[in-house]
Short mmCIF file of C-alpha atoms and ligand atoms in Angstrom, two decimals:
data_model
loop_
_atom_site.label_atom_id
_atom_site.label_comp_id
_atom_site.label_asym_id
_atom_site.label_seq_id
_atom_site.Cartn_x
_atom_site.Cartn_y
_atom_site.Cartn_z
CA MET X 1 62.82 -10.23 118.49
CA SER X 2 64.11 -11.64 121.84
CA SER X 3 67.43 -10.43 123.68
CA LEU X 4 69.89 -13.50 125.02
CA PHE X 5 69.30 -11.59 128.44
CA SER X 6 65.53 -12.01 128.29
CA LEU X 7 64.10 -13.82 130.73
CA GLU X 8 60.04 -13.74 128.99
CA GLY X 9 58.02 -17.35 129.52
CA LYS X 10 60.15 -17.33 132.53
CA VAL X 11 58.67 -17.86 136.77
CA ALA X 12 60.88 -16.16 139.07
CA ILE X 13 61.20 -17.04 143.27
CA VAL X 14 62.91 -14.20 144.99
CA THR X 15 63.53 -14.83 148.43
CA GLY X 16 64.31 -11.22 150.46
CA ALA X 17 62.98 -9.83 148.69
CA SER X 18 60.83 -6.96 150.94
CA LYS X 19 62.88 -4.50 150.09
CA GLU X 20 66.31 -2.84 149.70
CA THR X 21 68.80 -5.02 146.84
CA GLY X 22 65.95 -8.18 146.69
CA ARG X 23 63.09 -6.41 145.19
CA THR X 24 65.72 -3.86 143.13
CA ILE X 25 66.67 -7.33 141.65
CA ALA X 26 63.15 -9.02 141.89
CA VAL X 27 61.74 -5.93 139.59
CA GLU X 28 64.88 -5.28 137.11
CA MET X 29 63.95 -9.36 136.32
CA ALA X 30 60.41 -8.55 135.43
CA LYS X 31 61.72 -5.58 133.95
CA ALA X 32 63.83 -8.29 131.68
CA GLY X 33 60.57 -10.27 130.68
CA ALA X 34 59.62 -12.45 134.19
CA ASP X 35 56.97 -12.84 136.07
CA VAL X 36 58.13 -12.83 139.66
CA VAL X 37 57.06 -14.48 143.20
CA VAL X 38 58.30 -12.22 145.62
CA THR X 39 59.23 -13.88 149.77
CA ALA X 40 60.24 -11.98 152.68
CA ARG X 41 58.38 -12.62 156.15
CA THR X 42 57.48 -8.46 155.42
CA VAL X 43 54.12 -8.75 154.13
CA GLU X 44 53.84 -5.32 153.23
CA GLY X 45 57.19 -5.71 152.46
CA ILE X 46 56.17 -8.13 149.35
CA GLU X 47 52.88 -6.54 148.89
CA ALA X 48 54.30 -3.77 147.64
CA ALA X 49 57.11 -5.44 145.35
CA ALA X 50 54.04 -7.61 143.80
CA ALA X 51 51.95 -4.49 143.25
CA GLN X 52 55.22 -2.75 142.00
CA ILE X 53 55.55 -5.75 139.82
CA ARG X 54 51.98 -5.85 138.24
CA GLY X 55 52.52 -2.40 137.76
CA LEU X 56 55.45 -3.13 134.87
CA GLY X 57 52.31 -5.39 133.12
CA ARG X 58 54.22 -8.75 134.58
CA ARG X 59 52.29 -11.58 137.33
CA SER X 60 53.44 -11.83 140.43
CA LEU X 61 52.55 -12.94 143.63
CA ALA X 62 53.51 -12.82 146.97
CA VAL X 63 53.71 -15.01 149.54
CA PRO X 64 55.56 -14.74 153.49
CA ALA X 65 58.01 -16.88 154.49
CA ASP X 66 60.48 -17.72 156.71
CA VAL X 67 63.72 -19.07 154.20
CA ARG X 68 65.40 -21.11 157.91
CA GLU X 69 61.63 -23.24 157.59
CA ALA X 70 61.68 -26.48 155.13
CA ALA X 71 58.10 -26.51 155.19
CA GLN X 72 57.33 -22.49 155.37
CA VAL X 73 60.50 -22.86 152.09
CA ASP X 74 58.27 -25.81 150.26
CA ASN X 75 54.88 -23.90 151.03
CA MET X 76 56.05 -20.73 149.52
CA VAL X 77 56.86 -22.34 146.46
CA GLN X 78 53.96 -24.69 146.80
CA LYS X 79 51.82 -21.29 146.20
CA ALA X 80 54.32 -20.64 143.24
CA LEU X 81 52.90 -23.98 141.65
CA GLU X 82 49.06 -23.42 141.50
CA ALA X 83 49.65 -19.45 140.67
CA PHE X 84 51.68 -20.08 137.43
CA GLY X 85 52.04 -23.85 136.54
CA ARG X 86 56.30 -23.38 136.39
CA VAL X 87 59.37 -21.79 138.13
CA ASP X 88 62.69 -21.11 136.02
CA ILE X 89 64.36 -19.41 138.26
CA LEU X 90 65.26 -18.38 141.87
CA VAL X 91 67.34 -16.06 143.82
CA ASN X 92 68.26 -17.47 146.55
CA ASN X 93 68.54 -13.44 148.07
CA ALA X 94 67.45 -13.82 151.62
CA GLY X 95 70.25 -12.81 154.24
CA SER X 96 72.22 -10.76 156.73
CA ASP X 97 75.08 -10.31 159.39
CA PHE X 98 76.05 -8.96 162.11
CA ILE X 99 79.17 -7.13 163.88
CA ALA X 100 81.04 -9.73 166.33
CA PRO X 101 84.80 -10.73 166.60
CA ALA X 102 85.53 -13.84 166.63
CA LEU X 103 85.59 -14.05 170.70
CA GLU X 104 82.90 -11.27 170.89
CA LEU X 105 80.65 -13.80 169.11
CA SER X 106 78.55 -16.81 171.62
CA GLU X 107 77.28 -20.25 169.53
CA LYS X 108 73.66 -18.48 169.42
CA GLY X 109 74.84 -16.04 166.91
CA TRP X 110 76.88 -18.38 164.64
CA ASP X 111 73.96 -20.99 164.76
CA ALA X 112 71.26 -18.17 163.40
CA MET X 113 74.06 -16.86 161.10
CA ILE X 114 74.60 -20.30 159.22
CA ARG X 115 71.01 -20.65 159.54
CA LEU X 116 69.27 -17.92 157.04
CA ASN X 117 72.83 -17.36 155.30
CA LEU X 118 73.42 -20.74 154.10
CA LYS X 119 70.69 -23.21 155.16
CA SER X 120 68.34 -21.46 153.44
CA HIS X 121 69.92 -21.62 150.41
CA PHE X 122 69.55 -25.69 150.69
CA LEU X 123 66.60 -25.64 151.36
CA CYS X 124 64.93 -23.30 149.52
CA ALA X 125 67.30 -25.00 146.04
CA LYS X 126 65.69 -28.58 147.37
CA ALA X 127 62.33 -27.35 147.12
CA VAL X 128 62.82 -26.13 144.08
CA VAL X 129 64.85 -28.78 142.15
CA GLY X 130 62.48 -31.22 141.47
CA THR X 131 59.87 -28.87 140.07
CA MET X 132 63.01 -27.64 137.79
CA ILE X 133 63.67 -31.30 136.81
CA LYS X 134 60.03 -32.27 136.02
CA GLN X 135 60.63 -29.16 132.76
CA GLY X 136 63.70 -30.13 132.33
CA GLY X 137 65.64 -27.46 133.83
CA GLY X 138 65.71 -24.29 135.75
CA SER X 139 68.53 -21.20 137.52
CA ILE X 140 69.26 -21.29 140.72
CA VAL X 141 71.46 -17.87 141.59
CA ASP X 142 72.37 -16.72 145.38
CA ILE X 143 73.23 -13.67 146.48
CA ALA X 144 76.33 -14.89 148.68
CA SER X 145 78.98 -11.77 149.35
CA THR X 146 82.51 -10.65 149.16
CA GLU X 147 82.81 -11.22 152.09
CA GLY X 148 82.95 -15.37 151.50
CA LEU X 149 85.82 -14.28 149.36
CA ARG X 150 88.41 -12.84 151.43
CA ALA X 151 88.45 -12.97 156.05
CA ALA X 152 85.74 -11.53 156.79
CA PRO X 153 87.33 -9.30 160.04
CA SER X 154 84.27 -9.03 162.82
CA ASN X 155 81.31 -11.44 160.63
CA PRO X 156 83.64 -15.27 160.72
CA ALA X 157 80.09 -16.53 161.15
CA TYR X 158 78.35 -14.60 157.94
CA GLY X 159 82.35 -15.05 155.57
CA ALA X 160 81.33 -18.83 156.97
CA ALA X 161 78.30 -19.13 155.21
CA LYS X 162 78.49 -17.00 152.17
CA ALA X 163 82.06 -18.92 151.49
CA GLY X 164 79.88 -21.69 152.19
CA VAL X 165 77.22 -20.44 149.61
CA ILE X 166 80.02 -20.82 147.08
CA ASN X 167 81.57 -23.99 148.01
CA LEU X 168 77.07 -24.96 147.20
CA VAL X 169 76.62 -23.49 144.47
CA LYS X 170 79.53 -25.96 142.85
CA THR X 171 78.63 -28.92 144.18
CA LEU X 172 74.30 -27.92 143.20
CA ALA X 173 76.25 -27.08 139.37
CA VAL X 174 78.25 -30.36 139.24
CA GLU X 175 75.45 -32.25 140.85
CA TRP X 176 72.76 -31.16 139.21
CA ALA X 177 73.61 -30.86 135.25
CA ARG X 178 72.53 -33.65 133.77
CA TYR X 179 69.22 -32.73 134.77
CA ASN X 180 70.19 -28.85 133.12
CA VAL X 181 69.67 -27.51 136.58
CA ARG X 182 72.13 -25.07 136.52
CA VAL X 183 73.53 -23.41 139.29
CA ASN X 184 75.87 -19.52 140.00
CA ALA X 185 75.95 -17.53 142.74
CA VAL X 186 76.73 -12.97 142.06
CA ALA X 187 79.10 -12.26 145.21
CA PRO X 188 78.49 -8.42 145.78
CA GLY X 189 80.79 -5.90 147.48
CA PHE X 190 79.88 -2.99 149.81
CA ILE X 191 76.33 -2.50 148.25
CA GLU X 192 74.19 0.92 148.08
CA THR X 193 71.56 0.62 150.95
CA PRO X 194 70.84 3.05 153.19
CA VAL X 195 72.60 1.30 156.42
CA LEU X 196 76.09 1.55 154.31
CA PRO X 197 77.04 5.23 155.62
CA MET X 198 76.51 4.11 159.66
CA ALA X 199 78.11 1.57 158.68
CA LEU X 200 81.08 2.68 157.08
CA GLU X 201 80.84 5.84 159.48
CA GLY X 202 80.70 2.90 162.65
CA TYR X 203 83.43 0.39 161.72
CA PRO X 204 86.15 1.99 160.71
CA HIS X 205 87.86 -1.41 159.04
CA LEU X 206 84.98 -1.55 156.80
CA ARG X 207 85.98 1.75 156.44
CA GLU X 208 89.68 0.65 155.46
CA ILE X 209 88.13 -2.12 152.87
CA TYR X 210 85.91 0.31 151.13
CA GLY X 211 88.89 2.69 150.84
CA ARG X 212 90.24 -0.55 148.69
CA ILE X 213 87.93 -0.52 146.13
CA PRO X 214 89.36 0.33 142.82
CA LEU X 215 85.86 2.56 141.17
CA ARG X 216 85.91 3.97 144.09
CA ARG X 217 82.65 3.36 145.12
CA ALA X 218 79.19 0.85 146.07
CA THR X 219 78.05 -1.61 144.31
CA LYS X 220 74.36 -0.71 142.71
CA GLN X 221 71.90 -1.91 143.62
CA THR X 222 70.51 -2.75 139.47
CA GLU X 223 74.21 -3.98 139.65
CA VAL X 224 73.46 -7.41 141.41
CA ALA X 225 70.96 -7.24 139.64
CA ALA X 226 72.47 -7.49 135.77
CA ALA X 227 74.54 -10.12 137.66
CA VAL X 228 71.39 -11.92 138.02
CA ILE X 229 70.21 -11.90 135.24
CA TYR X 230 72.75 -12.86 133.16
CA LEU X 231 72.77 -16.08 135.39
CA ALA X 232 69.29 -16.36 135.19
CA SER X 233 69.23 -15.95 131.07
CA ASP X 234 69.84 -18.14 128.85
CA ALA X 235 72.66 -15.99 128.18
CA ALA X 236 74.19 -17.50 130.67
CA ALA X 237 73.39 -21.24 129.49
CA CYS X 238 77.07 -23.01 129.68
CA THR X 239 78.03 -21.31 132.55
CA THR X 240 77.45 -23.01 135.96
CA GLY X 241 78.85 -23.60 139.80
CA ILE X 242 81.01 -19.99 139.02
CA THR X 243 80.48 -16.79 141.29
CA ILE X 244 80.55 -13.56 139.44
CA THR X 245 82.36 -10.87 141.56
CA VAL X 246 80.22 -7.17 141.86
CA ASP X 247 82.33 -4.87 144.37
CA GLY X 248 83.96 -2.68 141.81
CA GLY X 249 87.01 -4.45 141.96
CA MET X 250 87.88 -4.46 146.25
CA THR X 251 88.22 -8.50 146.14
CA CYS X 252 91.12 -8.42 143.01
CA ASN X 253 92.49 -5.56 144.82
CA LEU X 254 92.79 -6.77 148.61
CA GLY X 255 95.58 -9.95 147.93
N1 LIG T 302 74.20 -5.17 151.87
C1 LIG T 302 75.32 -5.29 151.49
O1 LIG T 302 76.26 -4.21 151.45
C2 LIG T 302 75.68 -6.00 150.34
C3 LIG T 302 76.66 -7.07 150.70
C4 LIG T 302 77.97 -7.73 149.99
C5 LIG T 302 76.20 -9.27 149.83
N2 LIG T 302 75.01 -8.77 150.66
C6 LIG T 302 74.43 -9.86 150.41
O2 LIG T 302 72.72 -9.46 149.57
C7 LIG T 302 72.15 -10.00 149.74
C8 LIG T 302 70.63 -9.01 149.86
O3 LIG T 302 71.66 -7.73 151.34
P1 LIG T 302 70.61 -6.83 151.21
O4 LIG T 302 71.71 -5.57 152.44
O5 LIG T 302 69.39 -5.89 150.88
O6 LIG T 302 69.66 -7.05 152.67
P2 LIG T 302 68.89 -6.71 153.20
O7 LIG T 302 68.48 -5.13 152.41
O8 LIG T 302 68.93 -6.25 155.06
O9 LIG T 302 66.68 -7.32 153.54
C9 LIG T 302 67.30 -8.32 153.74
C10 LIG T 302 65.92 -9.58 152.93
O10 LIG T 302 66.16 -10.39 153.11
C11 LIG T 302 64.87 -10.76 154.27
N3 LIG T 302 65.06 -12.21 155.44
C12 LIG T 302 66.14 -12.21 156.58
N4 LIG T 302 66.08 -12.68 156.95
C13 LIG T 302 64.75 -13.69 156.50
C14 LIG T 302 64.50 -14.73 156.96
N5 LIG T 302 64.09 -15.34 158.10
N6 LIG T 302 63.71 -15.41 155.65
C15 LIG T 302 63.12 -14.73 154.79
N7 LIG T 302 63.40 -13.49 154.05
C16 LIG T 302 64.92 -12.77 156.32
C17 LIG T 302 63.96 -9.64 155.37
O11 LIG T 302 62.77 -9.69 154.43
P3 LIG T 302 62.30 -9.38 156.56
O12 LIG T 302 62.77 -9.14 157.38
O13 LIG T 302 60.80 -8.82 155.41
O14 LIG T 302 61.88 -11.28 156.18
C18 LIG T 302 64.82 -8.74 154.07
O15 LIG T 302 63.75 -8.26 152.18
C19 LIG T 302 71.36 -10.63 151.32
O16 LIG T 302 71.73 -12.21 151.12
C20 LIG T 302 73.56 -9.87 151.83
O17 LIG T 302 73.69 -11.15 152.66
C21 LIG T 302 74.92 -7.27 150.67
#
């Protein structure tokens, strides 16, 4: 019997899948039954992710694309359609940040953060929604951040971009509900990645926030993937416009 959370028969695109959280999301979605198109700029990274997914018995295609460039995003979606004939799920995961307090943040740095972490979500959503409408529905899941829910000291543009993502998700959810296209977000706190120990070591303000996590640990990448799978699956068929925090309780302990 198929589980409510099964992604069997669905085709997913996961951006930023060349490493860490994006790759974990892509692999876990394949374990849940999806065929997965993996995309990022680094070819070796996405080829390795695709090989891992094929090793699980699912179909996978690696398509390099810079999510900041509309033409590359459109081409990536076209390649996905040529290979698999449909797109049911988009996971907007690509993103990154750098530490710079507002007084030190240049206009160029601001624009770069907004372009990568906010505009790209809009470009990717626009690139798939026409196909989802023709298919009778779909699910878009954006990876936001708890930095978009609270003040983001030393990370003002990233925090603003992620807050923008949380708002964009609500607007697209309302606009596209009539097409049965659901749009939701997952907001992780600190994710367990190889750079986390260095970040905590180098930045006292991050250590202080980390110390407020009630569960007293970082979020595992598989725990981010679990929330994505829920939102992408039919288990969440009546859920749209929400943001699920996966942060060990950190956000509710900061307010
Ligand atoms: N790490 C955390 O603690 C944390 C916390 C909350 C939220 N998040 C969010 O979770 C997501 C994943 O974080 P992570 O730490 O796993 O990230 P990461 O290890 O830095 O990986 C980022 C991914 O995004 C891709 N990417 C970056 N710029 C891109 C571009 N212009 N076009 C296409 N792909 C691009 C990278 O691939 P290429 O370089 O190969 O393009 C890579 O696959 C991000 O949205 C991040 O903001 C992270």
